[in-house]
Short mmCIF file of C-alpha atoms in Angstrom, two decimals:
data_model
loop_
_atom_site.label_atom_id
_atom_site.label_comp_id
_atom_site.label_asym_id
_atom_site.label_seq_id
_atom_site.Cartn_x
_atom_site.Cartn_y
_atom_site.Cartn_z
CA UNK A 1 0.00 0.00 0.00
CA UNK A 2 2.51 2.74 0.47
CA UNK A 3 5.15 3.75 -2.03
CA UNK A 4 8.92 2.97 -0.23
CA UNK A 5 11.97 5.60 -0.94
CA UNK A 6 15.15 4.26 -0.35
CA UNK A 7 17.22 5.43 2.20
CA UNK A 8 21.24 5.89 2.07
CA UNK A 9 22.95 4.42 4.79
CA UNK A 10 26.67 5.99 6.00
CA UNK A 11 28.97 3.33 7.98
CA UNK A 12 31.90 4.87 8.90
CA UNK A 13 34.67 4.75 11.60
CA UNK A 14 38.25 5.50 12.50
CA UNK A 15 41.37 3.72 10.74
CA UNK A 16 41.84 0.68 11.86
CA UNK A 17 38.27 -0.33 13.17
CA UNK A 18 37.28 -2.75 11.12
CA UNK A 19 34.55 -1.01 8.50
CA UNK A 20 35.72 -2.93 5.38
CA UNK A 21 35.26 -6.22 7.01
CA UNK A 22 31.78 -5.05 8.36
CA UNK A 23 31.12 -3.91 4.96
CA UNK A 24 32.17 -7.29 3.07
CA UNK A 25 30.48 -9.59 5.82
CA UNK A 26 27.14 -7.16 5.57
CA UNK A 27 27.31 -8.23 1.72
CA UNK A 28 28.51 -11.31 2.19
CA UNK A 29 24.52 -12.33 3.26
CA UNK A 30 21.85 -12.02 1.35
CA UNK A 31 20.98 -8.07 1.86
CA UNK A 32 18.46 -5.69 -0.14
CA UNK A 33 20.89 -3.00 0.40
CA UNK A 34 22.63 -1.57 -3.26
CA UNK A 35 26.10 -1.28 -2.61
CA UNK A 36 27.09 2.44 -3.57
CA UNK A 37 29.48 2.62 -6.89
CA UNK A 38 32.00 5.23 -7.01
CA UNK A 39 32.82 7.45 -9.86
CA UNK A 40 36.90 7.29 -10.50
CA UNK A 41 39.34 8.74 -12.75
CA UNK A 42 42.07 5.78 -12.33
CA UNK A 43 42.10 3.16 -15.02
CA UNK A 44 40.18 -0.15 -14.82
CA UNK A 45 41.91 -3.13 -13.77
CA UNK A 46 41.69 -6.39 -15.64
CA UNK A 47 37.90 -7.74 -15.14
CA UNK A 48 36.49 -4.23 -13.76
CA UNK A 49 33.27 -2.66 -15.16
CA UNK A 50 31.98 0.75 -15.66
CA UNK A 51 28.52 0.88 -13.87
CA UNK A 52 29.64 -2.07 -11.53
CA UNK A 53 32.91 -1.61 -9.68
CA UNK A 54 33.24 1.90 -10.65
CA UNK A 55 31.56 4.68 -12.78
CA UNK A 56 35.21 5.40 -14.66
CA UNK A 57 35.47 8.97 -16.15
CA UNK A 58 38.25 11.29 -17.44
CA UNK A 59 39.68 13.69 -15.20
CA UNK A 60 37.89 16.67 -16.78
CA UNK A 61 34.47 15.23 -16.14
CA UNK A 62 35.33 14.64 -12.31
CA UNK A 63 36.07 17.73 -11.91
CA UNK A 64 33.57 19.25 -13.27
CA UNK A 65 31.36 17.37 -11.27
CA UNK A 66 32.92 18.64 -8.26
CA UNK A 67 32.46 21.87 -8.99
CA UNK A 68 28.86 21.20 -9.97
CA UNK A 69 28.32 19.82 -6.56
CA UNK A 70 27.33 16.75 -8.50
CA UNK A 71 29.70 14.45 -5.75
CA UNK A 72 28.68 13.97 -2.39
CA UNK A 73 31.98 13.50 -1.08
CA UNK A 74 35.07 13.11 -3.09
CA UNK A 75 38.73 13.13 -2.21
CA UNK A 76 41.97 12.52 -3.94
CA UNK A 77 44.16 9.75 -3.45
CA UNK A 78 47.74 8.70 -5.35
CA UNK A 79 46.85 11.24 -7.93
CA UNK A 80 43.43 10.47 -8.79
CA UNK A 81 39.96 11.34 -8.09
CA UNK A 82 36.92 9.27 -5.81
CA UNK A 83 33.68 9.98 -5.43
CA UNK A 84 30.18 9.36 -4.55
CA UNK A 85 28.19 10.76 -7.24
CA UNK A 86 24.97 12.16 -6.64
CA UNK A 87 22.39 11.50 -9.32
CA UNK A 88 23.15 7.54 -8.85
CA UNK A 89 22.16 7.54 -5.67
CA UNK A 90 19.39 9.79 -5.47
CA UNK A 91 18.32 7.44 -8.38
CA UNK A 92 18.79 3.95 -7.08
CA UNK A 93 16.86 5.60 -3.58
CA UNK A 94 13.74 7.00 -5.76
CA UNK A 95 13.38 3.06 -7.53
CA UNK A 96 12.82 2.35 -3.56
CA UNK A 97 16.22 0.55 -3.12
CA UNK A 98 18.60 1.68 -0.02
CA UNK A 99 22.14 2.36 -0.97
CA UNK A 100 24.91 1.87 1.44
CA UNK A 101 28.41 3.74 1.52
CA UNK A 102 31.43 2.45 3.39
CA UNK A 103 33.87 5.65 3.80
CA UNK A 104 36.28 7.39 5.77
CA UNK A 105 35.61 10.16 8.73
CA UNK A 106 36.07 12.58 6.06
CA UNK A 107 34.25 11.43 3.84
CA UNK A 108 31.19 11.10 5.61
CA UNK A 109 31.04 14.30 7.18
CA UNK A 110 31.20 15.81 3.81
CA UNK A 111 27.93 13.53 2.80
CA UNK A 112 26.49 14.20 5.95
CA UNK A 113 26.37 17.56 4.80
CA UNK A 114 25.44 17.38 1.61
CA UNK A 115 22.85 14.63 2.08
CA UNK A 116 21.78 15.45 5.96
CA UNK A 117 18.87 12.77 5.72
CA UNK A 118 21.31 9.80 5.63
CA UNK A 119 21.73 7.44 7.95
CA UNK A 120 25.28 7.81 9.82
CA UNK A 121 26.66 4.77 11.47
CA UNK A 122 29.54 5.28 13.37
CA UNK A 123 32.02 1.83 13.96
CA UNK A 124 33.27 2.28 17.18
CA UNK A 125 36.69 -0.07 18.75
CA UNK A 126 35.71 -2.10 21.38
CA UNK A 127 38.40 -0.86 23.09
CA UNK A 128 41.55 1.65 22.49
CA UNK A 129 43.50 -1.18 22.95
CA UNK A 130 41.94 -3.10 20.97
CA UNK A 131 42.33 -0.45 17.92
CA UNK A 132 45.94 -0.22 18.49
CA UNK A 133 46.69 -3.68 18.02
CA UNK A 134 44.16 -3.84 15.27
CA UNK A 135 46.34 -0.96 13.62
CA UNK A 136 49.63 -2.74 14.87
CA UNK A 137 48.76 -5.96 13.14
CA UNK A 138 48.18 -4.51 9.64
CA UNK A 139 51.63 -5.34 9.73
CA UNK A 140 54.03 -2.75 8.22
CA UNK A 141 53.46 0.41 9.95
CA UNK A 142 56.27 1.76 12.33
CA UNK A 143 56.20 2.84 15.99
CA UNK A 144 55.58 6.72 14.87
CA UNK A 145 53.47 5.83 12.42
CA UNK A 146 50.68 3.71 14.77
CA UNK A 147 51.28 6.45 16.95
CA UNK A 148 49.98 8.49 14.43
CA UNK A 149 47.72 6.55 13.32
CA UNK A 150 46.28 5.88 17.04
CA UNK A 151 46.09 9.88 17.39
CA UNK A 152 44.41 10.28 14.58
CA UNK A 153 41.64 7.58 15.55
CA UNK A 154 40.81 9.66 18.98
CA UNK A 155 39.98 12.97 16.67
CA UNK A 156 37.73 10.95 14.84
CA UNK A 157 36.05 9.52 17.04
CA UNK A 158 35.18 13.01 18.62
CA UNK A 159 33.11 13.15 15.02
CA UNK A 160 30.97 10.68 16.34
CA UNK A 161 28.51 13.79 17.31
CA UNK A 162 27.78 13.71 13.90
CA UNK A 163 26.05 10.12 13.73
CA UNK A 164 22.89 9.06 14.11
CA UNK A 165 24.49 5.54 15.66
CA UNK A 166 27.09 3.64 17.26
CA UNK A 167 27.37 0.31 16.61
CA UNK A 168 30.69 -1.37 18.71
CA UNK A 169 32.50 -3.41 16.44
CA UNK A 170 33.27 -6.48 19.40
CA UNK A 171 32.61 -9.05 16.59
CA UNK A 172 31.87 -8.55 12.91
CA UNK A 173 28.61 -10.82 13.55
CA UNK A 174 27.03 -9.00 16.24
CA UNK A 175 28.37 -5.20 14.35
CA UNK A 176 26.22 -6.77 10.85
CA UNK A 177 23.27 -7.72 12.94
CA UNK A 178 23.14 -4.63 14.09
CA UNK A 179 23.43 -2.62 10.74
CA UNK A 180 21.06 -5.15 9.63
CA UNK A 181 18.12 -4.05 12.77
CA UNK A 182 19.19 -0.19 12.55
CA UNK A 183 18.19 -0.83 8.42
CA UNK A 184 14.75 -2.11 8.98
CA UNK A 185 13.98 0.52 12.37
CA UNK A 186 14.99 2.75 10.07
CA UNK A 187 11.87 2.25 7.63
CA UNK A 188 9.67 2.34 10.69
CA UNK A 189 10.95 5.73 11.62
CA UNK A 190 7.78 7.98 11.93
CA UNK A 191 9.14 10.97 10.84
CA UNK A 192 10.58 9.26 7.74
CA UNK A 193 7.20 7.24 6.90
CA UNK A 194 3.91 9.90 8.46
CA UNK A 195 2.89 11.74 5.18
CA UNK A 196 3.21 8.47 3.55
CA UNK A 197 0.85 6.76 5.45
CA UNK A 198 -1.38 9.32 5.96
CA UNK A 199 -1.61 9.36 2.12
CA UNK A 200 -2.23 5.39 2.24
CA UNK A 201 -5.06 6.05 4.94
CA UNK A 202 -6.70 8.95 3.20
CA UNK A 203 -6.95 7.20 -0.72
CA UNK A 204 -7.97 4.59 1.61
CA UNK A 205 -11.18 6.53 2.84
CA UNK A 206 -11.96 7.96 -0.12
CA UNK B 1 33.07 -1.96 29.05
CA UNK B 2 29.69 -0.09 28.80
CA UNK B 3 27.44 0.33 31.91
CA UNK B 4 24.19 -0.10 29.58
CA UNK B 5 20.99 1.29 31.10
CA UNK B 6 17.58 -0.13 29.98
CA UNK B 7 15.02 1.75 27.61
CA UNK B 8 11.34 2.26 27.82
CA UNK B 9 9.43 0.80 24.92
CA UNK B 10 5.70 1.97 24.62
CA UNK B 11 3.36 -0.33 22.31
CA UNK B 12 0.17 1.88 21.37
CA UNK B 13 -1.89 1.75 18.45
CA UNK B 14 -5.77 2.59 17.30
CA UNK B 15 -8.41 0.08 19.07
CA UNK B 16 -8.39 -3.23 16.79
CA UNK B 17 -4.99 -2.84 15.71
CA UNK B 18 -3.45 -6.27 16.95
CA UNK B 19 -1.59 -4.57 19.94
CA UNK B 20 -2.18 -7.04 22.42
CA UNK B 21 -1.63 -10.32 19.86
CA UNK B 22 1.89 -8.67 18.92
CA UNK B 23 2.41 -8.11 22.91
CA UNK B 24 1.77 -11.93 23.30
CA UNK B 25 4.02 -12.94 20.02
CA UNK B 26 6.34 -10.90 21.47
CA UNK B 27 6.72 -12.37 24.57
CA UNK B 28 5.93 -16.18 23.17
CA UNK B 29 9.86 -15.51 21.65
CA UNK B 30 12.82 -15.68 24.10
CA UNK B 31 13.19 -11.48 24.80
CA UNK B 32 15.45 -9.52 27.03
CA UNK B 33 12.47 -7.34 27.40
CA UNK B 34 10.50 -6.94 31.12
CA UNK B 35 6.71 -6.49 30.25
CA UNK B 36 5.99 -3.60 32.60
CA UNK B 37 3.58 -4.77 36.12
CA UNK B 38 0.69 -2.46 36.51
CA UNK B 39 -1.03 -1.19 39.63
CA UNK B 40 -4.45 -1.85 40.28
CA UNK B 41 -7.23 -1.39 43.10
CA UNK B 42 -8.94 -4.86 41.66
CA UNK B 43 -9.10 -7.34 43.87
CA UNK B 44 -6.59 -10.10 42.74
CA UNK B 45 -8.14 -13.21 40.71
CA UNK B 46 -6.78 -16.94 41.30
CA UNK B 47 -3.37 -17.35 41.08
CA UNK B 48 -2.51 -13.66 40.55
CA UNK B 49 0.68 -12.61 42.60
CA UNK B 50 1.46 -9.51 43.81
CA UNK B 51 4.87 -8.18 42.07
CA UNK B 52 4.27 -10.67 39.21
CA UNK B 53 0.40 -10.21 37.52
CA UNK B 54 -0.20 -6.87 39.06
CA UNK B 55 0.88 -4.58 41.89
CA UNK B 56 -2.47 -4.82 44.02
CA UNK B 57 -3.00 -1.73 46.41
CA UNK B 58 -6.23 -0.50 48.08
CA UNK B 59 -7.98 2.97 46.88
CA UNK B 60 -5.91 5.68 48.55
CA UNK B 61 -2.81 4.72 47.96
CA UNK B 62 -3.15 4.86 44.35
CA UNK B 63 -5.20 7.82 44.97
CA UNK B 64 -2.11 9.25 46.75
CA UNK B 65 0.30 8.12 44.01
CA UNK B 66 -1.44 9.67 41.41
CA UNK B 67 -1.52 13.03 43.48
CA UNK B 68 2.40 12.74 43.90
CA UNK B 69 2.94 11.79 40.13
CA UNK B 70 4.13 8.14 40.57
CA UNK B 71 2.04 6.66 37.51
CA UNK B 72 3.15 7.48 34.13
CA UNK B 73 -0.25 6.95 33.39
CA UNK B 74 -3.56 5.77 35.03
CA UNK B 75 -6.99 5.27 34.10
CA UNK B 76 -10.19 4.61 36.08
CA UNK B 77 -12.15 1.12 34.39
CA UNK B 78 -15.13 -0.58 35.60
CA UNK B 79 -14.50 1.36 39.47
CA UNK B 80 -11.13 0.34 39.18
CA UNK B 81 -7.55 2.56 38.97
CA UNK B 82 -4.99 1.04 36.57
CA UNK B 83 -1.69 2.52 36.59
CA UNK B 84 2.17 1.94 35.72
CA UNK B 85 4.12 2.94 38.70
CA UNK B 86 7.37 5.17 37.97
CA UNK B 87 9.52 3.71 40.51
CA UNK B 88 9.31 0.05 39.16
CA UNK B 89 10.05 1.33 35.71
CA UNK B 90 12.75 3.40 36.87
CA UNK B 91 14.29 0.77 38.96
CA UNK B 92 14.19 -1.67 35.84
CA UNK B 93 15.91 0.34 33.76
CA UNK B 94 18.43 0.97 36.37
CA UNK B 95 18.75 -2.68 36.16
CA UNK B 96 19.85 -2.74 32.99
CA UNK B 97 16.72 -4.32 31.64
CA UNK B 98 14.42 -3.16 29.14
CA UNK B 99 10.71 -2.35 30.12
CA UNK B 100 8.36 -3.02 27.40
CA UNK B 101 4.68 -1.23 28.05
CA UNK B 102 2.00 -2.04 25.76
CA UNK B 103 -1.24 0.38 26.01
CA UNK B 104 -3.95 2.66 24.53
CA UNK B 105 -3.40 5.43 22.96
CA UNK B 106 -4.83 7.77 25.60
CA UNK B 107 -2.23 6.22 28.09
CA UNK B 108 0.55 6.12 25.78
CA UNK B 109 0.14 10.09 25.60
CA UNK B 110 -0.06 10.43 29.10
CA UNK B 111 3.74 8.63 29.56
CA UNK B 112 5.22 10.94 26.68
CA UNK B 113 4.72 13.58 29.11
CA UNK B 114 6.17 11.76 31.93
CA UNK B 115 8.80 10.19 30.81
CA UNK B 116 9.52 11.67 26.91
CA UNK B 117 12.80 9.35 27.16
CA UNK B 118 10.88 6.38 26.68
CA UNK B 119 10.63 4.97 22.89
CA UNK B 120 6.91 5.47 21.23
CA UNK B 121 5.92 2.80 18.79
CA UNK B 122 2.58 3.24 16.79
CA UNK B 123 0.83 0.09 16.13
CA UNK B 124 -0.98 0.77 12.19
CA UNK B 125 -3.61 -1.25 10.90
CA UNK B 126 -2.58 -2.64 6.89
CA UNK B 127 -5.72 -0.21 6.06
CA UNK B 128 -8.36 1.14 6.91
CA UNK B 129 -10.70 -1.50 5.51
CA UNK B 130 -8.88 -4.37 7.71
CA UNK B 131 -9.02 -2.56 10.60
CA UNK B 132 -12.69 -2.38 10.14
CA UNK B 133 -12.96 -5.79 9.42
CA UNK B 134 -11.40 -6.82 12.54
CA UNK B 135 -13.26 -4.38 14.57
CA UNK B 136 -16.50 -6.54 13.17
CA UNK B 137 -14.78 -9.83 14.29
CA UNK B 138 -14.89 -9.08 17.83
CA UNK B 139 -18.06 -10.26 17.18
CA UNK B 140 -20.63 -8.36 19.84
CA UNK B 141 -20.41 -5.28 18.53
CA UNK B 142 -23.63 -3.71 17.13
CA UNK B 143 -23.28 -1.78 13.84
CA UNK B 144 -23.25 1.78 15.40
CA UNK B 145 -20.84 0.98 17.66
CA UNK B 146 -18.78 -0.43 15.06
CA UNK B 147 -18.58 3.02 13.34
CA UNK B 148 -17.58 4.68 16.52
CA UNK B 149 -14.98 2.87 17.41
CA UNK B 150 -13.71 3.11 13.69
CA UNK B 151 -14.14 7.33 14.05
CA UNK B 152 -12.13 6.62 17.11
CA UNK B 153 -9.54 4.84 15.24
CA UNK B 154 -9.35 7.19 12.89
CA UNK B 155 -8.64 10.19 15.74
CA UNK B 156 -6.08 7.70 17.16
CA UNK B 157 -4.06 7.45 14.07
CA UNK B 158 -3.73 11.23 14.01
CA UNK B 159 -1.93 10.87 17.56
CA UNK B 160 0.63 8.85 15.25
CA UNK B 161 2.61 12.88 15.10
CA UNK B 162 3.66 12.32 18.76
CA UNK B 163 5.22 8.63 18.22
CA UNK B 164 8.80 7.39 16.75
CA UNK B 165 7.98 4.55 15.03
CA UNK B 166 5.13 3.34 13.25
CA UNK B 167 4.92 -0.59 12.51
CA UNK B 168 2.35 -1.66 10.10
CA UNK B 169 0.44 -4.90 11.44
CA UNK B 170 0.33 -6.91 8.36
CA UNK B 171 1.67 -9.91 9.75
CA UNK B 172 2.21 -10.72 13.60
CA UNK B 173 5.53 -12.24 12.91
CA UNK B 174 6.56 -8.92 10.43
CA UNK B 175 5.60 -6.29 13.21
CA UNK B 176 7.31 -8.53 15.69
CA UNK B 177 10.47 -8.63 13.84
CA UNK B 178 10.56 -4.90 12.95
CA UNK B 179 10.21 -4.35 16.89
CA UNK B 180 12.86 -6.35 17.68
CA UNK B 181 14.85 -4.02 15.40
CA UNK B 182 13.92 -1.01 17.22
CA UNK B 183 14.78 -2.35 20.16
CA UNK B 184 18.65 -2.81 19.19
CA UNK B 185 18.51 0.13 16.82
CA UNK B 186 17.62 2.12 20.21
CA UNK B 187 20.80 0.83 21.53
CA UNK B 188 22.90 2.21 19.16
CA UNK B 189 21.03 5.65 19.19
CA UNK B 190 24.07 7.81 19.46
CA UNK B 191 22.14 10.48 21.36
CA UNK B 192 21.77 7.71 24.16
CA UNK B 193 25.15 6.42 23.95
CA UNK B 194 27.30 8.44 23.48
CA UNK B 195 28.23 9.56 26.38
CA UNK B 196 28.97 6.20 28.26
CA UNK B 197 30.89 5.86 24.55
CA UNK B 198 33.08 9.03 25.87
CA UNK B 199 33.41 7.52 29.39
CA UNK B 200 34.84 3.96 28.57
CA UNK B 201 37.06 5.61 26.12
CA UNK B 202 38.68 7.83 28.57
CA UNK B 203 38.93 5.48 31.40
CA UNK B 204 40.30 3.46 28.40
CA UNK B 205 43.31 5.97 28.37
CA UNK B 206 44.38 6.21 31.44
#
């Protein structure tokens, strides 16, 4: 009876918690959720496709998009361009799929302002300990450089004002079941769903 | 790490909604969630313990806790008070535990004022046509009275403003699930969190 938008869903977290592996395991299960495809201006490797791994475009056309506020986050990395463009996921939202975008801090506080009615989850380390040897184990970073690294992850998690949720990343399982119940409460929020279902009620009574 | 405190859940919905079928589905499932104990001035029936079915008091001294505001909400039925005393709720949540209240809408309205904290779920019908279908199927009900209490419903769903959630009642087992979902989406809320988030972290550093 009523007509479903999409809604885009933001995980994010400091360096080092664990948000790819969240990510991967998330997709790893059957999900309804439309992963979000980046535009990029680096090549495709063997195998990828434009549309499905990436939306790959010269570096004019990036830009231009940026300044077109076309991107709802971008950033550049070894010389080329990333970015979440717009259109696709207002699109992919309107055919009543959610999207879902995996990103850094950064990133998401630039979506967050440029699409405020996401959802923001924030990954959070069980423990500062825990994130340390999580950042330690990656293997080849120095002493300085986890240092770094570890001071880094404090500042953002003082960003954390800017989510809607925490979700503790103790075990991927538990972190995915909980992305998977904050998804569907989500679609019962009232202030989301109220002129839609007034709508429903008043076609209804007609 | 974190010292969790428990959440209020409030079940209302429209009269013939399926409130207290998804209360019992609810609770026919293993839960973490305490169904909240009412006060009464009813004499108890067989087998009814004090503490368990209902918190049995004479007259007055429900009289005297509604004067000194210890019911979230009360109503007078049949020459009897029915209330849900503050203190127990409060001390559950203390607990830890989760208090789950299911009620009319009347006395769902009368807790957002006393205790706003609490999480407001709206019980919908599928539409308008079901919900006066099931109205009929309580059987006794002459027709005048069924188009009363459907006017009625119809007033109630316009409390739906003042709620955070709305669950459509298609299927016991859906609504059930999406509650469920709440319920751990509410304990990720970073508004409630994050500040026992802030706490562990800095003990963390020490």
């Amino acid at each position: 009876m009523i007509d479903k938008k999409g809604i885009l869903f933001i995980l994010s977290g400091p360096s080092g918690v664990g948000k790819g592996t969240v990510r991967k395991a998330l997709f790893d299960q059957a999900t309804d959720l439309q992963y979000s495809i980046s535009v990029t201006t680096r090549k495709p490797r063997n195998g990828e496709k434009h549309g499905v791994d990436y939306f790959f475009h010269e570096k004019e056309e990036v830009e231009k998009m940026i300044e077109q506020n076309k991107l709802l986050e971008w950033a550049e990395y070894v010389g080329n361009y990333y970015g979440t463009p717009r259109e696709y996921v207002e699109e992919t939202l309107d055919s009543g799929k959610d999207v879902f975008l995996e990103i850094e801090v950064q990133g998401a506080l630039q979506v967050k302002d440029n699409f405020p009615e996401g959802v923001f989850i924030f990954l959070f380390p069980p423990s500062l300990e825990e994130l340390k040897n999580r950042i330690i184990n990656r293997g080849t970073e120095s002493e300085d450089l986890v240092r770094n690294r570890l001071l880094a992850a404090k500042e953002e998690i003082e960003m954390m004002e800017a989510y809607d949720y925490v979700v503790v990343n103790d075990e991927v399982n538990h972190a995915v079941e909980k992305i998977n119940s904050i998804v569907q409460a989500e679609h019962c929020n009232r202030e989301r769903i109220a002129e839609e279902y007034k709508k429903a009620l008043e076609s209804d009574m007609e």
